[in-house]
PDB file of C-alpha atoms and ligand atoms in Angstrom:
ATOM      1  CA  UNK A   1      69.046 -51.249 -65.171  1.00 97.00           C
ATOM      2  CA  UNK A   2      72.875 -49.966 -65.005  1.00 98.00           C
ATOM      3  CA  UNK A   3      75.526 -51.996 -64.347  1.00 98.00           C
ATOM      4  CA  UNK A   4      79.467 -50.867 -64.231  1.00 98.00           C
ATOM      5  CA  UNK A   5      81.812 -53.765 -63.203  1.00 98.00           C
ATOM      6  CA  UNK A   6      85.259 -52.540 -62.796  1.00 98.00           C
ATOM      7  CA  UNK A   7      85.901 -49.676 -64.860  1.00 98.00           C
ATOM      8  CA  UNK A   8      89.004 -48.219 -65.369  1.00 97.00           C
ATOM      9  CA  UNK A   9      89.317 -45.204 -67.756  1.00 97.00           C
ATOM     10  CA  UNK A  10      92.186 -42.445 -68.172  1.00 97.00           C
ATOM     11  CA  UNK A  11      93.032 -39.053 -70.071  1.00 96.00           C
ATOM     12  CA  UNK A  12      96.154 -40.057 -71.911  1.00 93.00           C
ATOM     13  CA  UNK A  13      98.187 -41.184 -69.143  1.00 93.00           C
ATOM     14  CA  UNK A  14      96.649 -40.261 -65.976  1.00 95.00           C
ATOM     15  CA  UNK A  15      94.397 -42.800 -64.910  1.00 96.00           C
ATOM     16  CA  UNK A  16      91.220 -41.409 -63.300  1.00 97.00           C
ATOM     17  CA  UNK A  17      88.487 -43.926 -63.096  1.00 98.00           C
ATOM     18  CA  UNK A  18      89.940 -47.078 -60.915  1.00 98.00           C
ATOM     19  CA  UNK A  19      87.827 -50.062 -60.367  1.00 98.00           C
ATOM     20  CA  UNK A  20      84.849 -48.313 -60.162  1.00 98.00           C
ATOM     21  CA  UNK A  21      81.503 -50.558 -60.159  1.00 98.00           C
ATOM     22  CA  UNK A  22      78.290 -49.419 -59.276  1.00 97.00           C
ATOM     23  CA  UNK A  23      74.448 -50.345 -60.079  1.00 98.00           C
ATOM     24  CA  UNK A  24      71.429 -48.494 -60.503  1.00 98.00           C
ATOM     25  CA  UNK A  25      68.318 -50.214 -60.107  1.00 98.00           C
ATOM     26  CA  UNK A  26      64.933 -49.283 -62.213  1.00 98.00           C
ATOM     27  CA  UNK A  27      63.142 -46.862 -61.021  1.00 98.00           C
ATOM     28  CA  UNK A  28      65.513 -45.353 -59.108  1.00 98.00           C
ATOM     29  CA  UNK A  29      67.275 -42.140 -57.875  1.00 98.00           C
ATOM     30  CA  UNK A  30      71.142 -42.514 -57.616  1.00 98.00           C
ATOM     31  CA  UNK A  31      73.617 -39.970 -56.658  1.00 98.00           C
ATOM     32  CA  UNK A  32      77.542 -40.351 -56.801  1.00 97.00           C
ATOM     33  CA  UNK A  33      79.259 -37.925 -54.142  1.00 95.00           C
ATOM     34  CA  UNK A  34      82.389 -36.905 -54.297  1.00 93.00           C
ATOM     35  CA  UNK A  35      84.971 -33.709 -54.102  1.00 90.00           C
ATOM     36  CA  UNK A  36      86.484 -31.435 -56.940  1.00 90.00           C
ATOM     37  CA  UNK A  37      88.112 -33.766 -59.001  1.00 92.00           C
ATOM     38  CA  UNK A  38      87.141 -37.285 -57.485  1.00 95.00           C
ATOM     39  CA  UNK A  39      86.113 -38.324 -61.181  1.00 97.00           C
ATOM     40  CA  UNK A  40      82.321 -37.810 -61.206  1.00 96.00           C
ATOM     41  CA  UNK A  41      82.280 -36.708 -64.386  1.00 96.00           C
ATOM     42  CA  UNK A  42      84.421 -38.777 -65.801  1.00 97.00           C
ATOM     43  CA  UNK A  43      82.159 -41.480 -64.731  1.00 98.00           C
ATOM     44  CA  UNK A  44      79.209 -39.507 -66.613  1.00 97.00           C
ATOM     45  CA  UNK A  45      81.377 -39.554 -69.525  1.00 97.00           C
ATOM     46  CA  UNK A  46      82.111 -43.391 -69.770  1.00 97.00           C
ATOM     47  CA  UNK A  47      78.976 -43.772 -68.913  1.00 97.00           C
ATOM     48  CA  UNK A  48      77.239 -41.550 -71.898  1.00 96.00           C
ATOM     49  CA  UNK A  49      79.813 -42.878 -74.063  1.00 97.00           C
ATOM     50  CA  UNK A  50      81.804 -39.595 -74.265  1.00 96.00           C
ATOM     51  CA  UNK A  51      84.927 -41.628 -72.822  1.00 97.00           C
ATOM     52  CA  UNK A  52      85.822 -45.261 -73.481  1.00 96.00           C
ATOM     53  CA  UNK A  53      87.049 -47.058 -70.401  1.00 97.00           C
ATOM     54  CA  UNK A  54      90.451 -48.750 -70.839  1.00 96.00           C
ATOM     55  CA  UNK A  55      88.608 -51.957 -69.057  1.00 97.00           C
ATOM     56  CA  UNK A  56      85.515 -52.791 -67.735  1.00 98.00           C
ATOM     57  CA  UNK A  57      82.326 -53.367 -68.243  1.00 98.00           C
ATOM     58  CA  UNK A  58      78.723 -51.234 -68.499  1.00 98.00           C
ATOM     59  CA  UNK A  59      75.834 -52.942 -68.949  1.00 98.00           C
ATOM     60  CA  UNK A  60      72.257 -51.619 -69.854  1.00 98.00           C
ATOM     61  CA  UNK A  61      69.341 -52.978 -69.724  1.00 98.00           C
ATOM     62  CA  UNK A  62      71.295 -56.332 -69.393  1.00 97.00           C
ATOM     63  CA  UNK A  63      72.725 -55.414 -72.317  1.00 97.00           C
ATOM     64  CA  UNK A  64      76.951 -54.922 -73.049  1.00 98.00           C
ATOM     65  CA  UNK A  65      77.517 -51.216 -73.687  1.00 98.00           C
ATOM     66  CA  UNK A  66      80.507 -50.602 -72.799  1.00 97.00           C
ATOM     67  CA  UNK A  67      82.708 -48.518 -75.645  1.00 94.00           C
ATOM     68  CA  UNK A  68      79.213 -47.389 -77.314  1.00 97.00           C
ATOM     69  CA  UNK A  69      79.077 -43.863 -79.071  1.00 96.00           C
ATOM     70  CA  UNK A  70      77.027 -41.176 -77.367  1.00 95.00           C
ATOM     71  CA  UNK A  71      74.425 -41.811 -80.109  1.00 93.00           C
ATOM     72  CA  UNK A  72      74.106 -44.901 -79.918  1.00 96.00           C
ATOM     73  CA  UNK A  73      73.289 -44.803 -76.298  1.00 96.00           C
ATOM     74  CA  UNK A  74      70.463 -42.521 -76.517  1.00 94.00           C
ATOM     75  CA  UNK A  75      68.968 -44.551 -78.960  1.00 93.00           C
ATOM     76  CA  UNK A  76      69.159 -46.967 -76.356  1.00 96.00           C
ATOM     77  CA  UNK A  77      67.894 -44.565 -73.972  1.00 96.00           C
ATOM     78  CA  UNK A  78      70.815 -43.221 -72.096  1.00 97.00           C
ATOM     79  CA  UNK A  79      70.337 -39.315 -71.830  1.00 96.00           C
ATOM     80  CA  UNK A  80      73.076 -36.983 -69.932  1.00 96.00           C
ATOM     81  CA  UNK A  81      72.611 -33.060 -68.963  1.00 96.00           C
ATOM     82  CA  UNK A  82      76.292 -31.895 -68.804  1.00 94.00           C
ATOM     83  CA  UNK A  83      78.240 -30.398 -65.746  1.00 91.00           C
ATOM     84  CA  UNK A  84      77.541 -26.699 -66.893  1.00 86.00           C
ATOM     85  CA  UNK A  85      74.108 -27.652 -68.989  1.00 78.00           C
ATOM     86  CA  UNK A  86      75.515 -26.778 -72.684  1.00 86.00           C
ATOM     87  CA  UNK A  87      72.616 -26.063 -73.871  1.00 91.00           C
ATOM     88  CA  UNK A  88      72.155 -23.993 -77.773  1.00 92.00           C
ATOM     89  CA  UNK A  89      73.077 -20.372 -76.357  1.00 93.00           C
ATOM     90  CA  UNK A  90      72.253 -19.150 -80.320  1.00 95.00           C
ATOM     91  CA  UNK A  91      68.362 -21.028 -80.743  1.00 95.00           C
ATOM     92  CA  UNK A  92      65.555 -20.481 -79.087  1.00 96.00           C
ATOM     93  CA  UNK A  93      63.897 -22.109 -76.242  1.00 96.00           C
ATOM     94  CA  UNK A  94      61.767 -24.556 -78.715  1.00 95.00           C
ATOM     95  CA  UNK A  95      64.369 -25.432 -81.298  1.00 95.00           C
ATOM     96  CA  UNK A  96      66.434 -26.676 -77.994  1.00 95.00           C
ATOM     97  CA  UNK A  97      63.734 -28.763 -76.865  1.00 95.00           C
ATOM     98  CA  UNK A  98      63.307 -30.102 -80.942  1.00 93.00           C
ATOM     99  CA  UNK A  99      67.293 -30.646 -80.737  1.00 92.00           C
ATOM    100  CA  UNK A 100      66.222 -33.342 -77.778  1.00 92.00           C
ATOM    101  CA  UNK A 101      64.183 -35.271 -80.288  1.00 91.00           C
ATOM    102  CA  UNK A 102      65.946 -34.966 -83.571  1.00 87.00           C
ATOM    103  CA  UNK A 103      66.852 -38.914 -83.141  1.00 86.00           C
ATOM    104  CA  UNK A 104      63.180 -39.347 -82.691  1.00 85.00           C
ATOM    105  CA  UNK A 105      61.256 -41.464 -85.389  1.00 85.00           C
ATOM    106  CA  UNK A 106      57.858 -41.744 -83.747  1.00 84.00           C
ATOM    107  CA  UNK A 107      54.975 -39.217 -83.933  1.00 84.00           C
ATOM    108  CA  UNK A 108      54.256 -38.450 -80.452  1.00 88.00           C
ATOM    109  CA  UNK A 109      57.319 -35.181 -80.545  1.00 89.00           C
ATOM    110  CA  UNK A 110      54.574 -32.587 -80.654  1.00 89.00           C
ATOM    111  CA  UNK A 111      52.520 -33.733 -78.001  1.00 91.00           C
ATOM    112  CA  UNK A 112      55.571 -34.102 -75.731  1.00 90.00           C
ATOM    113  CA  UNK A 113      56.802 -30.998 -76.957  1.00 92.00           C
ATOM    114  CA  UNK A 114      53.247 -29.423 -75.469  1.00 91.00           C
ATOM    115  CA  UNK A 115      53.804 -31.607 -72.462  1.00 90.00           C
ATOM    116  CA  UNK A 116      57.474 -29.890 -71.740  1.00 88.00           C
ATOM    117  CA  UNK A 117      55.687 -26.577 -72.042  1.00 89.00           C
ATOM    118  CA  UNK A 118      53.022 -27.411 -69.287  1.00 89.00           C
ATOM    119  CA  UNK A 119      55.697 -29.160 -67.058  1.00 88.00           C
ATOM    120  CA  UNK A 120      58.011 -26.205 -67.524  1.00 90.00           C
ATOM    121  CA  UNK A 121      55.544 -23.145 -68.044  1.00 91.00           C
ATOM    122  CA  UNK A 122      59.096 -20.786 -67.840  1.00 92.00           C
ATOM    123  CA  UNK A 123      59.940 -22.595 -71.349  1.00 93.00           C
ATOM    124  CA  UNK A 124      56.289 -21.934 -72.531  1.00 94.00           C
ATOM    125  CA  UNK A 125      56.901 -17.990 -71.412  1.00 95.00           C
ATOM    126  CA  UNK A 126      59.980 -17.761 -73.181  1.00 95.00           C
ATOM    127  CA  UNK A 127      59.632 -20.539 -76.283  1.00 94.00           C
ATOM    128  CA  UNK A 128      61.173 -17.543 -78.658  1.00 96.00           C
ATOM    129  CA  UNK A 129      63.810 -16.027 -76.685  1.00 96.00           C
ATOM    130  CA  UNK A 130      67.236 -17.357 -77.560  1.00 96.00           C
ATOM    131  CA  UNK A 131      68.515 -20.137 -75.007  1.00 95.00           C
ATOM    132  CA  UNK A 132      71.866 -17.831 -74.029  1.00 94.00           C
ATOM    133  CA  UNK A 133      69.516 -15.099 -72.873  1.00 95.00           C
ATOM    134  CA  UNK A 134      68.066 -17.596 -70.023  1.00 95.00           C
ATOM    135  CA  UNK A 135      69.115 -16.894 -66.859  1.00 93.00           C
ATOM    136  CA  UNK A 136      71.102 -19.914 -64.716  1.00 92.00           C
ATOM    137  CA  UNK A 137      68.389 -21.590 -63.762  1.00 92.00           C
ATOM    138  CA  UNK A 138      65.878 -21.517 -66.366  1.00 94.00           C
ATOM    139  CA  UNK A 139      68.334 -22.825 -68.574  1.00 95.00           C
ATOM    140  CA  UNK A 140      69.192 -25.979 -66.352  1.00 94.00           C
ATOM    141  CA  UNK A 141      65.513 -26.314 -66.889  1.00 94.00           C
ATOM    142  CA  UNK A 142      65.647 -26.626 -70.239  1.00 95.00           C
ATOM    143  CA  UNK A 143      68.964 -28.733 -70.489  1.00 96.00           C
ATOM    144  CA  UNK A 144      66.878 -31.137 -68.745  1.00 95.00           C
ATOM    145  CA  UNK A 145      63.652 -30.752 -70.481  1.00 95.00           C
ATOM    146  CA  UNK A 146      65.870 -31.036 -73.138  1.00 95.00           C
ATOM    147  CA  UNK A 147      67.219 -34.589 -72.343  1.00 95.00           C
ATOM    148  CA  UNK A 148      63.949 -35.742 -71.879  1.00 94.00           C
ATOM    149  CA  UNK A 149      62.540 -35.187 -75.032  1.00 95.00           C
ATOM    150  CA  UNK A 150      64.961 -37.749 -76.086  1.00 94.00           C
ATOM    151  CA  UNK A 151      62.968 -40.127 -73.997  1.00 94.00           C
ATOM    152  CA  UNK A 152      65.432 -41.697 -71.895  1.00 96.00           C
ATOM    153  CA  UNK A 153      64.907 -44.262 -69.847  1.00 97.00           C
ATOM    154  CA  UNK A 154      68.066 -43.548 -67.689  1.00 98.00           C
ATOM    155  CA  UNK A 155      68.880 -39.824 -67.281  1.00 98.00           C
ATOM    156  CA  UNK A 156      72.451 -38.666 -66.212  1.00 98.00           C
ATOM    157  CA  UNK A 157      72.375 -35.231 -64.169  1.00 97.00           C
ATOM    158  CA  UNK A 158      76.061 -33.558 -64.018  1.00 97.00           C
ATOM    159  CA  UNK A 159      76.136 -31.279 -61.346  1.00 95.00           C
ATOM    160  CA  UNK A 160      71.976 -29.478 -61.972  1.00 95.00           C
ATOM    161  CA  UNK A 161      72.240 -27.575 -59.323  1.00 92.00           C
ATOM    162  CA  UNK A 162      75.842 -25.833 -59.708  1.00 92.00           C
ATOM    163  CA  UNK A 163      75.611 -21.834 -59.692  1.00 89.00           C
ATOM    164  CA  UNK A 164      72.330 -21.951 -58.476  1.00 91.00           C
ATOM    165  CA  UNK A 165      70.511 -19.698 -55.842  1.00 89.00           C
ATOM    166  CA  UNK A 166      69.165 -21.447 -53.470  1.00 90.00           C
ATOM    167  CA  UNK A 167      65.592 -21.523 -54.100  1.00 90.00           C
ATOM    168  CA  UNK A 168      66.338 -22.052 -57.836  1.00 90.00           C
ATOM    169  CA  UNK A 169      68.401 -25.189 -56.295  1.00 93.00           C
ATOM    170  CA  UNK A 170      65.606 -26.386 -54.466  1.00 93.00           C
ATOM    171  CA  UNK A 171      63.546 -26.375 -57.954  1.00 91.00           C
ATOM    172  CA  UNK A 172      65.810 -28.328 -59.557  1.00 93.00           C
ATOM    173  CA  UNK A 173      65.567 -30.973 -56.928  1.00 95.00           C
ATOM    174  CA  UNK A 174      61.635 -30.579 -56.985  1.00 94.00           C
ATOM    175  CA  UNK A 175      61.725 -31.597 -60.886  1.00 93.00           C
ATOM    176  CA  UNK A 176      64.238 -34.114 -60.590  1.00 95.00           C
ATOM    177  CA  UNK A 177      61.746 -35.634 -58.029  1.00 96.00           C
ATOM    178  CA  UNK A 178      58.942 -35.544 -60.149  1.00 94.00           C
ATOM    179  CA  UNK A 179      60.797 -36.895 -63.398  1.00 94.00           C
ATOM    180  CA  UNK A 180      61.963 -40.349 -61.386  1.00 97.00           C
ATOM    181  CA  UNK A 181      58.318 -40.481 -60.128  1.00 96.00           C
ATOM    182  CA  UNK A 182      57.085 -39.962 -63.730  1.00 93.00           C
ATOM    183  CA  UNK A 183      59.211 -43.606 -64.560  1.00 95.00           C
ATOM    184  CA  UNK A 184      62.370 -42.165 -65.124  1.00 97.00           C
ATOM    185  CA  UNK A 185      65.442 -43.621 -63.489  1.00 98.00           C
ATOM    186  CA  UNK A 186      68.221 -40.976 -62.694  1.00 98.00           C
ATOM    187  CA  UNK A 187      71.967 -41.381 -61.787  1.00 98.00           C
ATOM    188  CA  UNK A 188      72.929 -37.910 -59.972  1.00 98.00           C
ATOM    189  CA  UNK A 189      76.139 -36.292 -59.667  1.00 96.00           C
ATOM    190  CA  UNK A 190      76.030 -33.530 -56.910  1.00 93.00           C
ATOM    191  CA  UNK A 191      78.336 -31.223 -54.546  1.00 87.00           C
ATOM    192  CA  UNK A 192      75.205 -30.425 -52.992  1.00 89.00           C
ATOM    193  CA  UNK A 193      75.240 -33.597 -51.292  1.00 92.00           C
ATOM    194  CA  UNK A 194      72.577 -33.807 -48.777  1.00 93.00           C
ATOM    195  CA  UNK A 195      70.020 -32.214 -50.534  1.00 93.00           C
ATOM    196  CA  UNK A 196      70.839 -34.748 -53.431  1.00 95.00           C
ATOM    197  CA  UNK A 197      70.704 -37.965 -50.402  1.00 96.00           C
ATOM    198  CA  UNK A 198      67.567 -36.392 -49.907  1.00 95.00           C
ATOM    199  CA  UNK A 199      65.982 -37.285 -52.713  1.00 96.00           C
ATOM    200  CA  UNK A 200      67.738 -40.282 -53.954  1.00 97.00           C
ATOM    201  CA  UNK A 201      67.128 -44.194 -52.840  1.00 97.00           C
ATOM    202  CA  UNK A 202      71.300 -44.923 -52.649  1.00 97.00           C
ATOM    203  CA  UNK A 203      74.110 -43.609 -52.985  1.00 97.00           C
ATOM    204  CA  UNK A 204      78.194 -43.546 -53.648  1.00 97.00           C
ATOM    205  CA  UNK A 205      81.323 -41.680 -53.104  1.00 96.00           C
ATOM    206  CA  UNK A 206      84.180 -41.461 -55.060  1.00 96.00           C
ATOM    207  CA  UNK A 207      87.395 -40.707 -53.847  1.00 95.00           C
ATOM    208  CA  UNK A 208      90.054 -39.738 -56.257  1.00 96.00           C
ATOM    209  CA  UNK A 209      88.962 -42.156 -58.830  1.00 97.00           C
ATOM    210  CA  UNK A 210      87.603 -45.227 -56.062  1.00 97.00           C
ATOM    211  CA  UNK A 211      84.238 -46.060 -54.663  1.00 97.00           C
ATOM    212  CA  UNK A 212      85.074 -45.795 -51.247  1.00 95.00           C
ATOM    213  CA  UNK A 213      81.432 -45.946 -49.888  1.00 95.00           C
ATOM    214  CA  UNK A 214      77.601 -47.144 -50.630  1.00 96.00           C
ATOM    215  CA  UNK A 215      74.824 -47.471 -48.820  1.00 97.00           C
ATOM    216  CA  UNK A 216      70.874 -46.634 -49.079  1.00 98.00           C
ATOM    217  CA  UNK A 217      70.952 -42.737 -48.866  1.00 97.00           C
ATOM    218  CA  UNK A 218      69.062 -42.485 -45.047  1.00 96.00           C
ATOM    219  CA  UNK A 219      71.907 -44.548 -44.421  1.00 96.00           C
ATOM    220  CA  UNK A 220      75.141 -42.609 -46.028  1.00 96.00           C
ATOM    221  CA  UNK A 221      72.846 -39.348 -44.087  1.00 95.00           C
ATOM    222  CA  UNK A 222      73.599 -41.009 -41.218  1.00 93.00           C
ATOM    223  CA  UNK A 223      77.255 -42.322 -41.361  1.00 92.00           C
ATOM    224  CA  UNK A 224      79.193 -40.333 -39.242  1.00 89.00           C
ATOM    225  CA  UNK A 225      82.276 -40.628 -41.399  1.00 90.00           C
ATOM    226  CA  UNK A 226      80.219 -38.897 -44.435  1.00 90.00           C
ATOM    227  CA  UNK A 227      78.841 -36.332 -42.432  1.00 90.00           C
ATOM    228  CA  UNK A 228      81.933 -35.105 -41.458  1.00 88.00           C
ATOM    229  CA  UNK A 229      83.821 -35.631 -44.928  1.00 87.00           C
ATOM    230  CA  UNK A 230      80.728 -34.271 -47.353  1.00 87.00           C
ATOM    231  CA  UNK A 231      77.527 -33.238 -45.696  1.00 86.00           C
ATOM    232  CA  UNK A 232      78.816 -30.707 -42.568  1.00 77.00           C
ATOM    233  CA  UNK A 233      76.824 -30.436 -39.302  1.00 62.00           C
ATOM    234  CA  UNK A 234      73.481 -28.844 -40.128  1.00 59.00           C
TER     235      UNK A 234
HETATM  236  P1  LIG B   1      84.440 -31.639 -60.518  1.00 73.34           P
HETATM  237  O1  LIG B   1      83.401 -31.532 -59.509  1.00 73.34           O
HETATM  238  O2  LIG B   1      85.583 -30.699 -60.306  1.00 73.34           O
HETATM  239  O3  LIG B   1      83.932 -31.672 -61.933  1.00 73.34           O
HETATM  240  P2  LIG B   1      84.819 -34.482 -60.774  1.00 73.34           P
HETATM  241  O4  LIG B   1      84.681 -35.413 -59.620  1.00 73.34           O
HETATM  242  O5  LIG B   1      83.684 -34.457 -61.731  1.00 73.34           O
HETATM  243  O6  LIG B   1      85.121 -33.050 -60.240  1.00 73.34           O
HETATM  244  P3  LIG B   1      86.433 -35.166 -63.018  1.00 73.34           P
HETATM  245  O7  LIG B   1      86.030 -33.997 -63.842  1.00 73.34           O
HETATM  246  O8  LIG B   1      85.907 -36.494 -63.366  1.00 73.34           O
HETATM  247  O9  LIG B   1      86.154 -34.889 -61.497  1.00 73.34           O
HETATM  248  O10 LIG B   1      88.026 -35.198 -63.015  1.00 73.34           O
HETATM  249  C1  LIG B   1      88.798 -36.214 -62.408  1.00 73.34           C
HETATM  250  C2  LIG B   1      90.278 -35.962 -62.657  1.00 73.34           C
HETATM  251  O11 LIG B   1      90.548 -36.027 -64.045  1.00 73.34           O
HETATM  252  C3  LIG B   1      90.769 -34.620 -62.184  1.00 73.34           C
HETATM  253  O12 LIG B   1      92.026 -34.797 -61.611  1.00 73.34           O
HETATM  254  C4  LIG B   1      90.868 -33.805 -63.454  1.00 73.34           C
HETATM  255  O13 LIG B   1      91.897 -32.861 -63.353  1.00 73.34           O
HETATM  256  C5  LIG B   1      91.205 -34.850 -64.490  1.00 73.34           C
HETATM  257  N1  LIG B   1      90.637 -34.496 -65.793  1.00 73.34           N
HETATM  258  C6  LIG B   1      89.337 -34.208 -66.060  1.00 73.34           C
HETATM  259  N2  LIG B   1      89.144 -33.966 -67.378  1.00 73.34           N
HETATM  260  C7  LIG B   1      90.359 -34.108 -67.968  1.00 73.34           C
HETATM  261  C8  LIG B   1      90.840 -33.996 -69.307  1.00 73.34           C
HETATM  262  N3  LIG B   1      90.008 -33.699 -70.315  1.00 73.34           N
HETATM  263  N4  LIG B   1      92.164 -34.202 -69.518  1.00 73.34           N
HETATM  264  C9  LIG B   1      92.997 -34.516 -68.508  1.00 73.34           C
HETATM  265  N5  LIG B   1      92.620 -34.642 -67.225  1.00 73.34           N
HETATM  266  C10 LIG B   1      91.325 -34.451 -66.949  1.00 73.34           C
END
């Protein structure tokens, strides 16, 4: 579904992104692993179209997207929840989740609309209250019931479970879970490592701007060198 062949993308001078190609299949649950600063995000962002790569190539849907504008790529069905979630601190709950669709020309927004509310009862609770007054983890939820009332095909989670308690984490996981099984296909970027192996088919880790490992996730759970580098000894 995703392709990236050999991207290489910078801030001004300082080149982050180097060589990096990866693939995510239909269907699937991908995470990319990596420490503070490896260039996850950055990877997010050429992806989403928030940063053009110097070189390279992404490819969607067998399509060339590479140097495509943010909008653009949702239109083609590219959604991303941002490191942080970003979501309207100033609207409520429901003109969020309308924000998701405002690209949206069919007919079918109110139904999904209801749809978010069942999947995310929290949401239905609080459909008035203003998004900043959310607390940390109910408004992850909605930065991702956000993104998918755009109807993505591919969804691109930055960090979802950053700042969050424990159990709230584990929630976050649960829905991510249920949104791939629901025919979404989600690339994952997560400190949380194994609990993100977990639940993904494959995985990657970056190191300071290079893929430096892949593998099916059992197996990167496995690899002694990852354990010791990202997961810890449980
Ligand atoms: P984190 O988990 O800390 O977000 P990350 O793997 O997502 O880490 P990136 O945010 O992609 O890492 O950052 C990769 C490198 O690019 C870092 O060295 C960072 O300092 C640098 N960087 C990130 N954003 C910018 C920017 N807007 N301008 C200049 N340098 C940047």
């Amino acid at each position: 579904m995703l392709k990236i062949s050999g991207i290489n993308a910078s801030y001004g001078k300082i080149q982050v992104l180097k060589n990096v190609s990866l693939e995510v299949e239909e269907g699937s649950i991908v995470t990319i692993l990596g420490a503070n600063g490896a260039g996850k995000t950055t990877t997010m962002k050429s992806i989403s179209g928030l940063l053009k790569p110097n070189s390279g190539k992404i490819e969607f849907l067998g399509e060339d997207v590479t140097g495509l504008r943010p909008d653009q790529l949702l239109r083609k069905g590219v959604a991303l929840v941002p490191e942080g979630r970003q979501i309207l601190a100033g609207m409520t709950v429901l003109e969020n989740l309308e924000m998701g669709a405002y690209h949206r020309k069919d007919h079918d927004i109110a139904s999904d609309l209801n749809k978010m509310m069942e999947r995310f009862p929290i949401l239905k609770e609080r459909e008035k209250q203003l998004g900043g007054t959310l607390s940390g983890g109910q408004q992850q939820m909605l930065a991702i019931a956000r993104a998918i009332m755009s109807k993505p095909k591919l969804l691109l989670l930055d960090e979802p479970s950053m700042g969050l308690a424990p159990l709230v984490v584990a929630d976050i996981f649960k829905i991510i879970k249920e949104i791939n099984e629901s025919g979404t296909t989600v690339l994952l970027v997560e400190q949380n490592a194994r609990q993100a192996l977990k639940v993904s088919h494959s995985g990657y880790v970056l190191e300071t701007g290079k893929i430096v490992a892949e593998g099916k996730s059992d197996e990167l759970l496995n690899d002694s060198r990852i354990i010791e580098a990202y997961l810890g000894r449980k």
